[in-house]
XYZ file of C-alpha atoms in Angstrom:
497
model
C 145.495 -163.494 -152.733
C 143.227 -164.423 -149.853
C 140.653 -162.078 -148.410
C 141.023 -161.461 -144.712
C 139.022 -160.467 -141.670
C 140.323 -159.828 -138.159
C 138.805 -160.454 -134.744
C 140.023 -158.148 -132.000
C 138.765 -157.910 -128.427
C 138.339 -155.199 -125.846
C 140.270 -157.356 -123.383
C 141.863 -160.749 -122.876
C 139.322 -163.576 -122.655
C 136.739 -161.675 -124.710
C 136.346 -164.862 -126.757
C 138.505 -164.024 -129.778
C 139.942 -167.523 -130.173
C 136.548 -169.236 -130.270
C 135.036 -166.637 -132.602
C 137.959 -167.158 -134.988
C 137.500 -170.933 -134.763
C 133.769 -170.604 -135.371
C 134.245 -168.385 -138.425
C 136.882 -170.792 -139.764
C 134.373 -173.620 -139.470
C 131.587 -171.610 -141.125
C 133.791 -170.597 -144.046
C 135.040 -174.182 -144.388
C 131.464 -175.483 -144.430
C 130.665 -172.921 -147.117
C 133.355 -174.390 -149.364
C 136.245 -171.991 -148.823
C 139.860 -172.838 -148.088
C 140.344 -171.007 -144.811
C 143.235 -170.613 -142.365
C 143.614 -168.931 -138.958
C 146.466 -166.521 -138.268
C 147.857 -164.900 -135.124
C 151.083 -162.997 -135.619
C 152.080 -163.169 -131.958
C 150.669 -165.415 -129.258
C 151.649 -165.492 -125.593
C 150.821 -168.930 -124.250
C 152.231 -171.886 -122.360
C 150.007 -174.341 -124.223
C 151.978 -175.241 -127.329
C 152.081 -177.916 -130.011
C 154.724 -179.512 -132.216
C 154.024 -179.752 -135.946
C 155.038 -182.635 -138.199
C 158.155 -180.634 -139.083
C 159.138 -180.480 -135.411
C 158.283 -176.782 -135.033
C 156.483 -175.187 -132.083
C 153.294 -173.111 -132.214
C 150.429 -172.077 -129.949
C 147.660 -174.605 -129.318
C 144.925 -172.006 -129.856
C 145.863 -171.843 -133.534
C 146.005 -175.646 -133.651
C 142.438 -175.721 -132.338
C 141.440 -173.210 -135.030
C 143.160 -175.361 -137.679
C 141.076 -178.328 -136.505
C 137.961 -176.211 -136.935
C 139.124 -175.248 -140.443
C 139.934 -178.856 -141.323
C 143.588 -178.183 -142.151
C 147.033 -179.279 -140.962
C 148.607 -176.903 -138.409
C 151.582 -174.867 -139.619
C 153.846 -172.424 -137.779
C 153.000 -169.927 -140.533
C 149.686 -169.525 -138.717
C 151.515 -168.434 -135.535
C 154.983 -167.150 -136.507
C 155.757 -165.700 -133.047
C 155.105 -167.547 -129.790
C 156.038 -166.085 -126.407
C 156.235 -168.549 -123.508
C 156.486 -166.712 -120.181
C 159.362 -167.932 -118.015
C 158.618 -165.535 -115.147
C 156.603 -162.381 -114.470
C 158.874 -160.146 -116.557
C 160.287 -162.326 -119.313
C 159.533 -164.946 -121.953
C 161.116 -167.504 -124.194
C 160.789 -166.117 -127.725
C 159.965 -168.622 -130.473
C 160.051 -167.449 -134.095
C 158.904 -169.661 -136.954
C 158.735 -172.570 -134.541
C 162.274 -172.299 -133.161
C 163.647 -170.743 -129.976
C 165.728 -167.614 -130.534
C 166.285 -166.969 -126.814
C 164.840 -165.558 -123.603
C 164.019 -161.860 -123.401
C 162.750 -159.488 -120.765
C 159.530 -157.655 -121.557
C 161.404 -154.394 -122.172
C 163.978 -156.043 -124.439
C 161.290 -157.749 -126.488
C 159.331 -154.494 -126.778
C 162.392 -152.908 -128.392
C 163.074 -155.970 -130.558
C 159.645 -156.955 -131.861
C 159.547 -154.654 -134.906
C 162.469 -156.649 -136.330
C 160.091 -159.605 -136.602
C 157.731 -157.876 -139.038
C 159.429 -159.497 -142.086
C 158.873 -162.946 -140.523
C 155.220 -162.110 -139.853
C 154.569 -160.838 -143.354
C 156.435 -163.711 -144.995
C 154.216 -166.200 -143.166
C 151.059 -164.220 -143.899
C 151.938 -163.854 -147.586
C 152.536 -167.578 -148.001
C 149.178 -168.329 -146.393
C 147.402 -165.740 -148.520
C 148.663 -167.534 -151.623
C 147.371 -170.909 -150.406
C 143.945 -170.045 -148.980
C 140.804 -168.161 -149.958
C 140.164 -166.587 -146.555
C 142.409 -165.822 -143.582
C 140.791 -165.171 -140.202
C 143.222 -163.166 -138.092
C 143.142 -163.052 -134.301
C 144.382 -160.117 -132.253
C 145.769 -160.278 -128.718
C 144.511 -158.641 -125.557
C 143.157 -155.211 -126.477
C 144.125 -152.813 -129.305
C 143.637 -149.908 -126.860
C 146.627 -150.676 -124.636
C 148.088 -147.241 -125.250
C 151.439 -148.123 -123.664
C 151.900 -150.981 -126.164
C 150.596 -149.359 -129.356
C 154.013 -148.205 -130.511
C 155.057 -150.450 -133.412
C 152.207 -152.851 -132.690
C 152.480 -156.150 -134.570
C 149.443 -158.072 -133.325
C 146.363 -155.787 -133.222
C 145.826 -152.690 -135.372
C 149.390 -152.870 -136.605
C 148.662 -156.346 -137.975
C 145.315 -155.233 -139.411
C 147.112 -152.470 -141.337
C 149.802 -154.824 -142.626
C 147.181 -157.328 -143.805
C 144.697 -154.631 -144.896
C 142.109 -156.567 -142.908
C 138.724 -155.186 -141.775
C 138.227 -155.622 -138.028
C 135.348 -156.950 -135.935
C 135.667 -155.840 -132.303
C 134.333 -158.272 -129.674
C 133.370 -157.485 -126.089
C 132.581 -159.874 -123.217
C 129.204 -158.986 -121.699
C 129.364 -161.780 -119.104
C 131.906 -159.845 -117.042
C 129.924 -156.614 -117.236
C 130.803 -153.214 -118.648
C 130.708 -154.347 -122.258
C 129.352 -151.059 -123.633
C 131.936 -149.028 -121.740
C 134.739 -151.303 -122.938
C 133.628 -151.140 -126.579
C 133.110 -147.361 -126.601
C 136.278 -146.827 -124.568
C 138.290 -148.868 -127.050
C 137.024 -146.698 -129.914
C 137.938 -143.518 -128.037
C 141.505 -144.673 -127.400
C 142.149 -145.630 -131.025
C 143.481 -143.302 -133.692
C 141.070 -142.073 -136.350
C 142.502 -144.326 -139.066
C 142.282 -147.292 -136.681
C 138.635 -146.596 -135.847
C 137.910 -146.544 -139.577
C 139.181 -150.128 -139.854
C 136.537 -151.443 -137.430
C 133.576 -152.525 -139.546
C 131.459 -154.164 -136.846
C 131.169 -155.015 -133.165
C 130.224 -158.295 -131.496
C 128.653 -158.801 -128.084
C 129.954 -162.133 -126.786
C 128.944 -164.495 -123.944
C 125.393 -163.140 -123.562
C 122.925 -164.744 -121.163
C 119.317 -163.596 -121.109
C 116.659 -161.992 -123.284
C 118.120 -160.205 -126.302
C 115.063 -157.922 -126.452
C 116.170 -156.324 -123.185
C 119.635 -155.791 -124.689
C 118.342 -154.191 -127.905
C 118.187 -150.554 -126.684
C 121.808 -150.799 -125.625
C 122.802 -152.151 -129.041
C 121.076 -149.220 -130.767
C 122.808 -146.691 -128.508
C 126.156 -148.398 -129.110
C 125.722 -148.133 -132.877
C 124.874 -144.441 -132.572
C 127.887 -143.723 -130.357
C 130.532 -145.480 -132.474
C 128.805 -145.322 -135.867
C 129.553 -148.988 -136.492
C 126.952 -151.771 -136.755
C 126.599 -154.562 -134.217
C 127.017 -157.650 -136.379
C 125.730 -160.056 -133.752
C 125.210 -161.186 -130.183
C 126.754 -164.570 -129.376
C 125.233 -166.448 -126.431
C 127.314 -167.951 -123.650
C 128.339 -171.269 -125.204
C 128.730 -174.507 -123.273
C 131.076 -176.354 -125.627
C 134.003 -178.655 -124.921
C 136.718 -176.960 -126.968
C 140.347 -176.532 -125.890
C 140.907 -173.452 -123.743
C 143.706 -170.892 -123.757
C 146.149 -171.189 -120.847
C 145.373 -169.543 -117.501
C 142.119 -168.034 -118.770
C 140.451 -171.434 -118.826
C 137.406 -172.067 -116.668
C 138.566 -175.670 -116.200
C 140.769 -174.523 -113.329
C 137.668 -173.434 -111.431
C 136.229 -176.960 -111.371
C 136.162 -177.188 -107.576
C 136.498 -180.402 -105.651
C 133.502 -182.678 -105.570
C 133.477 -186.423 -105.107
C 133.311 -188.592 -108.218
C 133.438 -192.357 -108.490
C 137.153 -191.813 -108.954
C 139.027 -188.536 -108.445
C 142.088 -187.288 -110.329
C 143.892 -184.216 -108.984
C 146.073 -182.180 -111.343
C 148.537 -179.888 -109.587
C 147.974 -176.350 -110.844
C 151.586 -175.242 -111.097
C 152.184 -171.486 -111.441
C 153.602 -171.978 -114.954
C 151.438 -174.943 -115.942
C 151.622 -175.798 -119.638
C 149.651 -178.053 -121.945
C 146.898 -178.819 -119.439
C 144.853 -179.936 -122.467
C 146.767 -183.216 -122.047
C 144.181 -184.212 -119.438
C 140.936 -183.286 -121.213
C 140.371 -186.895 -122.404
C 140.338 -188.140 -118.792
C 137.959 -185.351 -117.820
C 135.434 -186.572 -120.399
C 135.030 -190.088 -118.976
C 131.808 -190.527 -117.030
C 132.473 -191.225 -113.361
C 135.936 -189.617 -113.456
C 136.210 -186.287 -111.664
C 139.323 -184.370 -112.684
C 140.113 -181.154 -110.824
C 142.998 -178.678 -110.484
C 144.524 -177.835 -107.113
C 146.973 -175.210 -105.901
C 146.749 -175.679 -102.123
C 147.065 -178.622 -99.768
C 143.467 -178.182 -98.642
C 142.203 -178.496 -102.219
C 144.087 -181.770 -102.772
C 141.802 -183.845 -100.514
C 142.212 -187.623 -101.040
C 142.402 -188.328 -104.794
C 142.839 -191.724 -106.419
C 145.508 -190.357 -108.763
C 147.698 -187.245 -108.790
C 149.067 -185.741 -111.994
C 152.040 -183.407 -112.135
C 151.655 -181.551 -115.459
C 154.109 -179.830 -117.741
C 155.559 -176.437 -116.814
C 157.607 -173.739 -118.519
C 159.966 -173.579 -115.532
C 160.382 -176.932 -113.803
C 162.786 -175.820 -111.097
C 160.913 -172.683 -110.036
C 157.628 -174.574 -109.969
C 159.235 -177.365 -107.948
C 160.403 -174.691 -105.507
C 156.788 -173.422 -105.310
C 155.534 -176.992 -104.816
C 157.946 -177.353 -101.927
C 157.086 -174.022 -100.286
C 153.327 -174.535 -100.638
C 153.429 -177.839 -98.765
C 152.063 -179.721 -101.766
C 155.286 -181.683 -102.256
C 154.987 -183.152 -98.751
C 151.306 -183.931 -99.360
C 152.092 -185.685 -102.643
C 154.886 -187.700 -101.037
C 152.452 -188.780 -98.327
C 149.933 -189.896 -100.976
C 152.668 -191.781 -102.830
C 153.695 -193.562 -99.628
C 150.071 -194.632 -99.233
C 150.214 -196.303 -102.658
C 148.344 -193.684 -104.667
C 149.131 -193.393 -108.377
C 151.402 -190.441 -109.204
C 151.819 -189.548 -112.890
C 154.188 -186.876 -114.221
C 154.191 -185.403 -117.713
C 157.203 -183.507 -119.096
C 158.181 -181.001 -116.378
C 156.116 -182.974 -113.881
C 158.085 -186.079 -114.857
C 161.368 -184.226 -114.262
C 160.212 -183.136 -110.793
C 159.656 -186.758 -109.778
C 163.367 -187.560 -110.115
C 166.314 -187.397 -107.742
C 167.742 -184.091 -108.893
C 167.688 -181.463 -111.630
C 170.750 -179.671 -112.962
C 170.666 -176.473 -115.062
C 174.286 -175.711 -116.005
C 173.384 -173.311 -118.843
C 170.798 -171.323 -116.855
C 168.149 -172.505 -119.297
C 165.481 -172.115 -116.605
C 166.526 -171.452 -113.010
C 170.225 -172.218 -112.930
C 172.200 -174.397 -110.544
C 171.164 -177.733 -109.097
C 168.053 -178.731 -107.164
C 166.950 -181.867 -105.370
C 163.908 -183.549 -106.927
C 161.017 -185.301 -105.209
C 162.875 -188.626 -105.241
C 159.951 -190.754 -106.412
C 161.705 -191.924 -109.576
C 165.407 -192.873 -109.756
C 166.091 -190.476 -112.619
C 168.226 -187.360 -113.063
C 167.611 -184.461 -115.429
C 170.140 -182.059 -116.939
C 168.793 -179.063 -118.858
C 170.331 -178.643 -122.291
C 170.785 -175.563 -124.496
C 168.681 -177.018 -127.310
C 164.985 -177.854 -127.080
C 163.642 -181.275 -128.059
C 160.688 -180.812 -130.434
C 159.177 -183.820 -132.163
C 155.968 -185.711 -132.821
C 156.098 -189.312 -131.611
C 154.216 -192.577 -131.960
C 154.730 -195.849 -130.187
C 153.333 -198.181 -127.561
C 153.504 -198.717 -123.818
C 155.957 -201.346 -122.647
C 155.262 -204.136 -120.187
C 153.949 -201.911 -117.405
C 153.613 -203.152 -113.846
C 151.797 -201.749 -110.851
C 148.289 -200.353 -110.805
C 148.537 -199.081 -114.395
C 149.596 -202.435 -115.853
C 146.505 -202.276 -118.116
C 148.467 -199.783 -120.231
C 150.846 -202.545 -121.358
C 151.161 -202.745 -125.132
C 148.626 -199.985 -125.897
C 149.605 -197.688 -128.797
C 149.821 -193.923 -128.292
C 150.785 -190.790 -130.164
C 151.770 -187.315 -129.054
C 154.653 -184.862 -129.067
C 157.664 -183.798 -127.016
C 158.640 -180.226 -126.042
C 161.385 -180.025 -123.426
C 164.843 -178.673 -122.691
C 165.903 -181.350 -120.201
C 167.599 -184.665 -120.926
C 166.736 -187.383 -118.415
C 168.946 -190.306 -117.434
C 167.819 -193.314 -115.433
C 169.357 -196.422 -113.919
C 169.418 -199.388 -116.238
C 167.310 -201.595 -113.980
C 164.409 -199.143 -114.012
C 161.745 -199.994 -116.578
C 160.856 -197.593 -119.367
C 157.204 -196.646 -119.708
C 156.966 -196.407 -123.498
C 158.805 -197.254 -126.684
C 158.697 -195.127 -129.841
C 158.353 -196.461 -133.364
C 161.970 -195.490 -134.029
C 163.109 -197.812 -131.219
C 163.897 -195.099 -128.660
C 162.420 -195.424 -125.183
C 160.751 -192.781 -123.033
C 159.602 -192.348 -119.480
C 159.916 -194.573 -116.436
C 157.859 -196.157 -113.718
C 158.692 -197.342 -110.233
C 156.053 -198.890 -107.961
C 152.959 -196.665 -108.492
C 154.858 -193.667 -109.851
C 154.904 -193.085 -113.620
C 156.450 -190.416 -115.817
C 156.756 -189.497 -119.482
C 157.854 -186.632 -121.731
C 154.962 -187.218 -124.154
C 152.256 -184.577 -124.331
C 148.933 -185.986 -125.543
C 149.723 -189.360 -123.942
C 146.078 -189.796 -122.851
C 144.484 -188.683 -126.138
C 143.825 -192.137 -127.569
C 140.633 -193.743 -126.319
C 142.417 -196.970 -125.361
C 144.876 -195.128 -123.120
C 142.405 -192.964 -121.199
C 140.057 -195.923 -120.805
C 142.866 -198.116 -119.416
C 143.686 -195.462 -116.809
C 140.025 -195.101 -115.827
C 139.646 -198.874 -115.660
C 142.622 -199.169 -113.319
C 141.209 -196.491 -111.023
C 137.777 -198.132 -110.977
C 139.236 -201.572 -110.257
C 141.353 -200.434 -107.317
C 138.144 -199.163 -105.687
C 136.184 -202.322 -106.506
C 133.866 -200.497 -108.932
C 132.136 -202.007 -111.953
C 134.344 -201.317 -114.986
C 131.719 -202.436 -117.510
C 130.034 -199.045 -117.164
C 133.085 -197.051 -118.264
C 132.094 -195.207 -121.409
C 134.638 -193.622 -123.744
C 134.188 -192.274 -127.228
C 135.905 -191.384 -130.459
C 137.525 -188.132 -129.359
C 138.215 -186.965 -132.909
C 134.558 -187.384 -133.900
C 133.520 -185.721 -130.644
C 135.697 -182.680 -131.343
C 134.332 -182.415 -134.883
C 130.821 -182.338 -133.437
C 131.836 -179.546 -131.043
C 133.194 -177.480 -133.936
C 129.958 -178.020 -135.858
C 127.962 -176.843 -132.835
C 130.219 -173.796 -132.607
C 129.622 -173.038 -136.284
C 125.858 -173.378 -135.772
C 126.042 -170.855 -132.928
C 128.044 -168.429 -135.072
C 125.579 -168.706 -137.968
C 122.598 -168.210 -135.676
C 124.159 -165.287 -133.790
C 126.096 -163.266 -136.342
C 124.862 -161.608 -139.529
C 126.921 -163.763 -141.873
C 125.615 -161.921 -144.953
C 126.986 -158.702 -143.522
C 130.252 -160.386 -142.558
C 130.693 -161.704 -146.095
C 130.109 -158.157 -147.376
C 132.746 -156.805 -144.976
C 135.111 -159.537 -146.129
C 134.490 -158.686 -149.765
C 134.815 -154.907 -149.364
C 137.953 -155.012 -147.195
C 139.190 -151.612 -146.027
């Protein structure tokens, strides 16, 4: 059976996901078969495995760091918020329904067999499992029948490293406060603390570290500096959304919908020199971009209602009338159509008029489409005609089924012969997440934007994104090795609890 170690945090965004990824990479470099595990993840960024099952992208990122194929066993429960008080509940990669927060709180203990089945299978296949907690283990209102923090640590018999974010301030209070709010047996499971996101001179920090160790009687196993790495972020906590408007050679505006999902779709465009990609949630932030992207969303109709009420719909329609490129992905693609119909109350219920930029109509079904896809762009016209014939790969996650008029051209064709997406004048839409991931695709988009402004396209530089990501994981591993006492961590791993 695998040995395990768990990373918990004093709060959300303490850096748990990256620490888990970094440890996975270190263990992999040291010759171990290692897998990440998070019993329950709440996220709108999700991924579809080869089996057509849905899991959180944070665990996919950690799998990349570990050099293994993603599996839903590494994230058996995924909660996708549909509104402020409820979520779609996905177990073992499949939707079991929508639940309110109170209903799920009463239900979650029934999922323990699914969690332990997944964990047991992994423990038979790998040498080390690095487990990630969620939020804080000291949320005293949620501790009853916990399945993701100390409850998971007990089930897995995993020693815990508790991480705190010093960049936001109050790290010592949050670490000590977490200890105080835990039960005695839970405190005994914490074998080390980690100070994360540190900027400055560690010598000045040292007295605080010594006092912390005295107060909680647990060693500080390391201080991780604030890392400037290009690794996929987790949902609304990402700093990418704070990339305020500046002027690039070409500007791409992504609409920051309230329930935005899979914004990692656009990271490849963000990495091209001369392309400035930014997220907007007000009309004033939109400015005058060269291209507007409507991203995926967990609730298309409610977010379209928000788009309408915020004035952004009118602003986008004005940009479209001026000939600007509008590109919709998944929910954003659905919004671009003539109307949306939700007869089963899958999302919002009822019928709603779309933006009318594509002659398509979407009806929400009871079953979710989940599949990985490969194919190529068709004979595309308009400003993005450079996409014609280029291969792509990605995945689909959506409830809606979209119909279009026969005379409207499809954007892409899959290897199995099915067609996806549409385009009309300078408006383009697709269901495929990851559509820009291939170098040829993102470069073709950048080239089109450069050409329409009369800019020199010979200077557009792209790169092998897979090799680039591998380099980022190696840099993360280097930071973990240099910052944490890996000898001590291996001892904790070996001793268990």
